XYZ file of C-alpha atoms in Angstrom:
403
model
C 2.880 27.536 13.035
C 1.627 26.997 16.585
C 3.929 26.141 19.466
C 1.840 23.208 20.713
C 0.934 19.771 19.396
C -2.167 19.346 17.269
C -4.358 16.248 17.280
C -6.315 14.916 14.314
C -8.452 11.816 13.751
C -7.020 8.705 12.127
C -7.829 7.927 8.512
C -9.683 4.774 7.474
C -6.355 3.118 6.652
C -4.785 4.091 9.959
C -7.832 3.016 11.988
C -7.726 -0.443 10.450
C -4.019 -0.772 11.166
C -4.614 0.172 14.799
C -7.478 -2.335 14.999
C -5.144 -5.052 13.706
C -2.560 -3.982 16.251
C -5.026 -4.460 19.121
C -5.849 -7.973 17.905
C -2.271 -8.938 17.128
C 0.289 -6.699 18.863
C 3.324 -5.909 16.767
C 1.796 -6.598 13.355
C 1.590 -2.972 12.228
C 2.787 -0.540 14.876
C 6.209 -2.015 14.336
C 9.360 -0.335 13.067
C 9.592 -2.771 10.135
C 6.155 -1.796 8.809
C 7.835 0.700 6.509
C 8.708 1.436 2.893
C 11.898 2.868 1.491
C 13.817 3.950 -1.600
C 17.552 3.936 -2.335
C 19.142 6.430 -4.743
C 22.631 6.931 -6.127
C 23.756 10.584 -6.295
C 26.586 11.472 -8.658
C 28.447 14.735 -8.220
C 29.687 16.766 -5.242
C 27.053 16.768 -2.483
C 26.574 19.623 -0.018
C 25.469 17.645 3.044
C 24.721 20.792 5.060
C 22.410 22.063 2.294
C 20.714 18.664 2.173
C 20.129 18.926 5.936
C 18.518 22.347 5.540
C 16.336 20.969 2.745
C 15.237 18.146 5.046
C 14.345 20.625 7.808
C 12.241 22.594 5.326
C 10.551 19.417 4.088
C 9.494 18.546 7.636
C 8.258 22.086 8.230
C 6.057 21.972 5.116
C 4.181 18.711 5.830
C 2.254 17.823 8.968
C 2.333 14.080 8.208
C 6.155 14.205 8.477
C 5.864 15.617 12.010
C 3.327 13.034 13.190
C 3.323 10.220 15.683
C 0.392 7.861 16.131
C -1.802 6.740 19.008
C -4.708 4.296 19.111
C -7.251 7.087 18.815
C -5.527 9.732 16.731
C -2.437 11.264 15.193
C -0.380 13.878 17.017
C 1.391 16.569 14.978
C 4.350 18.408 16.492
C 4.794 22.079 15.729
C 8.466 21.602 14.910
C 10.759 18.660 14.231
C 14.453 18.906 13.429
C 15.635 16.664 10.645
C 18.520 14.227 10.943
C 20.586 12.648 8.189
C 22.105 9.448 9.506
C 25.593 8.827 8.133
C 25.994 5.078 7.616
C 28.336 2.553 6.012
C 25.597 0.836 4.002
C 21.975 1.417 3.042
C 19.048 -0.908 2.444
C 15.459 -0.240 1.339
C 14.190 -2.026 4.438
C 15.213 0.165 7.320
C 13.278 0.245 10.616
C 11.312 3.431 11.300
C 10.612 3.753 15.059
C 6.985 4.529 15.837
C 7.874 6.594 18.906
C 9.971 8.996 16.841
C 8.683 12.567 16.324
C 8.840 11.949 12.576
C 7.887 8.849 10.553
C 10.754 9.617 8.133
C 14.295 8.251 8.367
C 16.997 9.563 6.016
C 20.313 7.778 5.608
C 23.416 8.736 3.629
C 26.432 6.651 2.644
C 29.533 8.296 1.212
C 31.410 6.352 -1.443
C 33.606 9.226 -2.562
C 33.557 13.007 -2.781
C 31.402 12.751 -5.915
C 29.342 9.645 -5.214
C 26.815 9.059 -2.433
C 23.928 6.695 -1.744
C 20.817 8.232 -0.183
C 17.911 6.303 1.268
C 14.538 7.535 2.549
C 12.268 5.410 4.716
C 8.672 6.122 5.761
C 6.478 4.244 8.193
C 3.482 2.757 6.372
C 1.071 4.414 8.824
C 2.228 7.721 7.303
C 2.795 6.807 3.675
C 1.727 5.046 0.516
C 3.874 4.650 -2.647
C 2.975 8.119 -4.048
C 4.005 9.593 -0.669
C 7.389 7.899 -0.835
C 8.143 9.242 -4.302
C 6.618 12.635 -3.534
C 8.880 12.930 -0.492
C 11.960 12.129 -2.570
C 10.896 14.559 -5.294
C 10.265 17.431 -2.903
C 13.503 16.880 -0.991
C 15.335 16.981 -4.319
C 13.612 20.246 -5.293
C 14.260 21.831 -1.887
C 17.937 20.875 -2.115
C 18.056 22.705 -5.438
C 16.502 25.756 -3.773
C 19.173 25.686 -1.066
C 21.794 25.920 -3.808
C 20.157 28.976 -5.365
C 17.536 27.332 -7.552
C 13.887 28.362 -7.870
C 11.613 28.319 -4.830
C 9.342 25.326 -4.386
C 5.607 26.192 -4.303
C 3.852 25.456 -0.998
C 1.936 22.171 -0.684
C -1.593 22.267 -2.070
C -2.965 20.337 0.916
C -2.069 18.663 4.196
C -2.899 15.106 5.205
C -5.188 16.174 8.044
C -7.339 17.977 5.437
C -7.565 14.726 3.488
C -8.640 12.891 6.668
C -11.354 15.420 7.453
C -12.581 15.213 3.858
C -12.575 11.413 4.043
C -14.709 11.539 7.186
C -17.133 13.939 5.517
C -17.356 11.696 2.444
C -18.000 8.667 4.661
C -21.165 10.334 5.955
C -22.395 10.922 2.407
C -24.485 7.992 1.265
C -23.720 6.032 4.417
C -27.141 4.399 4.611
C -26.992 3.122 1.019
C -23.439 1.908 1.509
C -24.332 0.059 4.701
C -27.282 -1.619 2.978
C -25.056 -2.758 0.100
C -22.443 -4.255 2.413
C -25.075 -5.967 4.581
C -26.530 -7.556 1.440
C -23.073 -8.520 0.121
C -21.682 -9.917 3.379
C -24.518 -10.738 5.738
C -25.498 -14.376 5.927
C -22.862 -15.462 3.391
C -20.533 -18.377 3.910
C -17.081 -17.771 2.485
C -14.835 -20.584 1.322
C -11.773 -21.633 3.289
C -8.528 -23.288 2.304
C -7.771 -26.528 4.099
C -5.618 -25.855 7.167
C -2.065 -27.179 7.233
C -0.560 -26.733 10.666
C 2.883 -27.701 9.379
C 2.985 -24.997 6.666
C 5.668 -22.426 7.635
C 5.643 -18.689 7.015
C 7.286 -17.647 3.765
C 8.198 -14.660 1.614
C 8.519 -15.157 -2.149
C 9.684 -12.518 -4.600
C 9.966 -13.180 -8.303
C 8.309 -13.137 -11.716
C 4.798 -14.565 -11.661
C 3.588 -13.682 -15.174
C 5.780 -13.390 -18.252
C 5.593 -10.397 -20.575
C 3.552 -12.448 -23.072
C 1.164 -13.604 -20.345
C 0.700 -10.057 -19.049
C 0.068 -8.790 -22.584
C -2.575 -11.511 -22.982
C -4.174 -10.455 -19.672
C -4.414 -6.841 -20.840
C -6.010 -7.945 -24.119
C -8.478 -10.054 -22.174
C -9.291 -7.086 -19.929
C -10.102 -4.910 -22.920
C -12.404 -7.641 -24.238
C -14.256 -7.749 -20.898
C -14.167 -3.954 -20.430
C -12.229 -4.508 -17.241
C -9.012 -3.159 -15.766
C -5.771 -5.045 -15.221
C -6.721 -5.355 -11.552
C -10.228 -6.747 -12.099
C -9.098 -9.144 -14.839
C -6.164 -10.451 -12.809
C -8.429 -10.821 -9.770
C -11.011 -12.780 -11.774
C -8.325 -15.133 -13.124
C -6.850 -15.505 -9.619
C -10.265 -16.357 -8.141
C -10.827 -19.080 -10.739
C -7.351 -20.497 -10.132
C -7.916 -20.466 -6.357
C -11.309 -22.144 -6.542
C -10.018 -25.738 -6.405
C -7.852 -24.854 -3.393
C -10.929 -24.011 -1.278
C -14.035 -25.718 -0.071
C -17.347 -24.530 -1.519
C -18.607 -20.984 -1.111
C -17.955 -17.441 -2.207
C -14.412 -16.057 -2.094
C -13.397 -13.066 -0.033
C -10.399 -10.890 -0.887
C -9.045 -7.749 0.700
C -7.248 -4.958 -1.128
C -6.461 -1.264 -0.954
C -8.106 1.411 -3.062
C -6.196 4.558 -3.862
C -8.303 7.581 -2.944
C -6.462 10.461 -4.569
C -9.651 11.529 -6.282
C -9.534 15.217 -7.099
C -6.552 17.439 -7.910
C -6.215 18.702 -4.330
C -5.128 15.243 -3.133
C -2.957 14.228 -6.087
C 0.306 15.297 -4.445
C -0.684 15.127 -0.776
C 1.893 13.395 1.400
C 0.198 10.740 3.497
C -1.515 7.350 3.066
C -4.363 8.414 0.774
C -5.851 4.971 0.375
C -8.068 2.590 2.318
C -8.249 -1.129 2.935
C -11.470 -2.886 2.008
C -12.751 -6.345 1.206
C -14.158 -7.725 -2.046
C -16.793 -10.484 -1.768
C -16.804 -12.472 -5.024
C -19.278 -15.153 -6.065
C -17.983 -18.717 -6.182
C -15.794 -18.894 -9.306
C -16.347 -21.258 -12.222
C -13.620 -23.801 -13.073
C -12.614 -21.714 -16.098
C -12.678 -17.935 -16.451
C -15.707 -16.761 -18.430
C -16.848 -13.403 -19.708
C -19.781 -13.453 -17.297
C -17.517 -14.063 -14.305
C -14.998 -11.411 -15.385
C -17.874 -8.945 -15.693
C -19.245 -9.936 -12.266
C -15.821 -9.329 -10.679
C -15.509 -5.986 -12.441
C -18.941 -4.852 -11.276
C -18.320 -6.001 -7.694
C -15.023 -4.102 -7.525
C -16.765 -0.968 -8.801
C -19.463 -1.322 -6.123
C -16.850 -1.892 -3.414
C -15.081 1.275 -4.513
C -18.316 3.256 -4.586
C -19.321 2.091 -1.094
C -15.852 2.244 0.476
C -16.948 4.125 3.615
C -16.172 1.609 6.338
C -12.969 0.065 7.566
C -12.856 -3.770 7.545
C -13.433 -3.901 11.318
C -16.827 -2.287 10.718
C -17.464 -4.573 7.737
C -16.750 -7.639 9.838
C -19.640 -6.599 12.069
C -21.906 -6.780 9.001
C -20.785 -10.256 7.900
C -21.283 -13.121 10.330
C -18.750 -15.408 8.616
C -15.970 -12.812 8.947
C -15.243 -13.307 12.638
C -11.850 -14.853 11.748
C -11.060 -13.047 8.492
C -7.505 -14.267 8.048
C -8.855 -17.806 7.542
C -11.072 -16.800 4.646
C -9.564 -13.884 2.794
C -6.518 -13.285 0.637
C -4.964 -9.857 0.278
C -4.408 -8.977 -3.376
C -2.965 -5.794 -4.829
C -1.775 -4.678 -8.262
C 0.561 -1.677 -8.215
C 0.941 0.059 -11.604
C 4.500 0.677 -12.759
C 4.778 4.302 -11.642
C 8.164 4.121 -9.898
C 10.350 7.014 -11.093
C 13.732 6.102 -12.539
C 15.615 9.279 -11.611
C 15.473 12.629 -9.808
C 17.450 15.861 -10.029
C 18.995 17.191 -6.821
C 20.081 20.644 -8.012
C 23.124 19.938 -10.229
C 23.206 16.261 -9.199
C 21.668 13.342 -11.052
C 20.053 10.784 -8.745
C 19.051 7.369 -10.054
C 16.695 5.018 -8.199
C 18.539 1.825 -7.318
C 15.801 -0.067 -5.528
C 12.723 0.292 -3.345
C 10.990 -1.933 -0.848
C 7.834 -2.202 1.199
C 6.788 -3.923 4.416
C 6.998 -7.671 4.698
C 3.912 -8.012 6.889
C 0.876 -10.043 5.839
C -1.665 -8.161 7.915
C -4.470 -10.465 8.988
C -4.403 -12.582 5.796
C -3.141 -16.125 5.478
C -1.935 -15.211 1.991
C -0.782 -11.755 0.890
C -0.142 -11.119 -2.819
C 1.329 -7.862 -4.074
C 1.960 -7.576 -7.799
C 3.410 -4.930 -10.105
C 4.444 -4.727 -13.724
C 8.103 -4.046 -14.407
C 9.941 -2.401 -17.342
C 10.419 -5.644 -19.297
C 6.633 -6.094 -19.434
C 6.387 -8.995 -16.992
C 4.647 -9.050 -13.614
C 6.679 -9.285 -10.418
C 5.063 -10.755 -7.332
C 5.731 -10.419 -3.622
C 3.816 -13.293 -2.026
C 3.778 -13.808 1.725
C 2.212 -16.624 3.703
C 1.469 -16.391 7.398
C 1.683 -20.132 7.834
C -0.864 -22.750 8.795
C -2.485 -22.926 5.342
C -0.545 -22.048 2.182
C 2.886 -23.409 1.335
C 5.276 -21.383 -0.818
C 5.332 -24.025 -3.563
C 1.524 -24.012 -3.771
C 1.331 -20.205 -3.831
C 3.892 -19.991 -6.642
C 2.227 -22.813 -8.585
C -1.062 -20.922 -8.230
C 0.248 -18.341 -10.703
C 0.841 -21.029 -13.341
C -2.856 -21.776 -12.944
C -3.607 -18.039 -13.284
C -1.681 -18.004 -16.578
C -3.744 -20.980 -17.759
C -6.940 -19.115 -16.859
C -5.741 -16.111 -18.872
C -4.955 -18.249 -21.918
C -8.338 -19.960 -21.710
C -10.359 -16.835 -20.927
């Protein structure tokens, strides 16, 4: 390890976040733009050994020794870990962006044999697999500190992923640019009627029942689509009456852990992009579901530009938050438990950032153990009301039943 700082380029995801920050200060380079997990540990805990495990975790991963600037990420050669002893923990803990590490670790002692541990990562440095990978590796390293087997070294570092992403962006760039120019250039995208009195809101709750989600999956198999593409097609049809005429524009994130070398990399291995969909019919049809599926596949194939670059290719995207909705489906891959040496650790809860980015409406969805779909819906204000956004998902369920 060198004794000086190392600088690397930003990833596509990080560049877009910094672009948003320049347009709207505080929206992303903010301590609350973070994700976290809370675990209960049962059994006697060696706090000193946990501290040594944390130090080793930071030593092993450059992304955990990184701070961010507008034009790059700066990796420190060494960062000492800190376990904050607190009286209570919460999945939404601020992570300061001027800290030498984007990781905050908190510990609450209930008794000699019961503790609550929480880990928090800034979203510029993490995606959901990073959060759970960080917990898993800390657990394994704690076991090593107590005499357990050594943990193999990481297969890759995040800066290697970034360099690979940049190399991939140059591959097929001309064809990708032509596809985006054809898909965005000259198009007029529909807008929802403005409502200056609509306040900001955050809604969390069930949006599709287990039976409705099962019906959606059956419909997806019929259309040879995924859960994401089928849900997006139904959402577009349900949103159609809420907009004036024109094509619909969504934004989303694509996971980019393609290839075994990136499967367990700590860092935000995904990228934000937009999805331009043709104007939806009143009722979901096979043809429209197939068109959405094919468009998503093309967006994924040509995902070489951040949305700031894409906005330059689409004249109607000068004010994107007025015309696009962020939509994401997160598969149920949250672990239920971890093993910290002799200790059993169960996951109590987890949480992500509350920010809406540059979208008027931000919809994050995930399936949960009972088979239903949980939604986190946020409105920036000035367009959507919470009641309308929640009612929208009753219309989505109707589209699924009629599809």
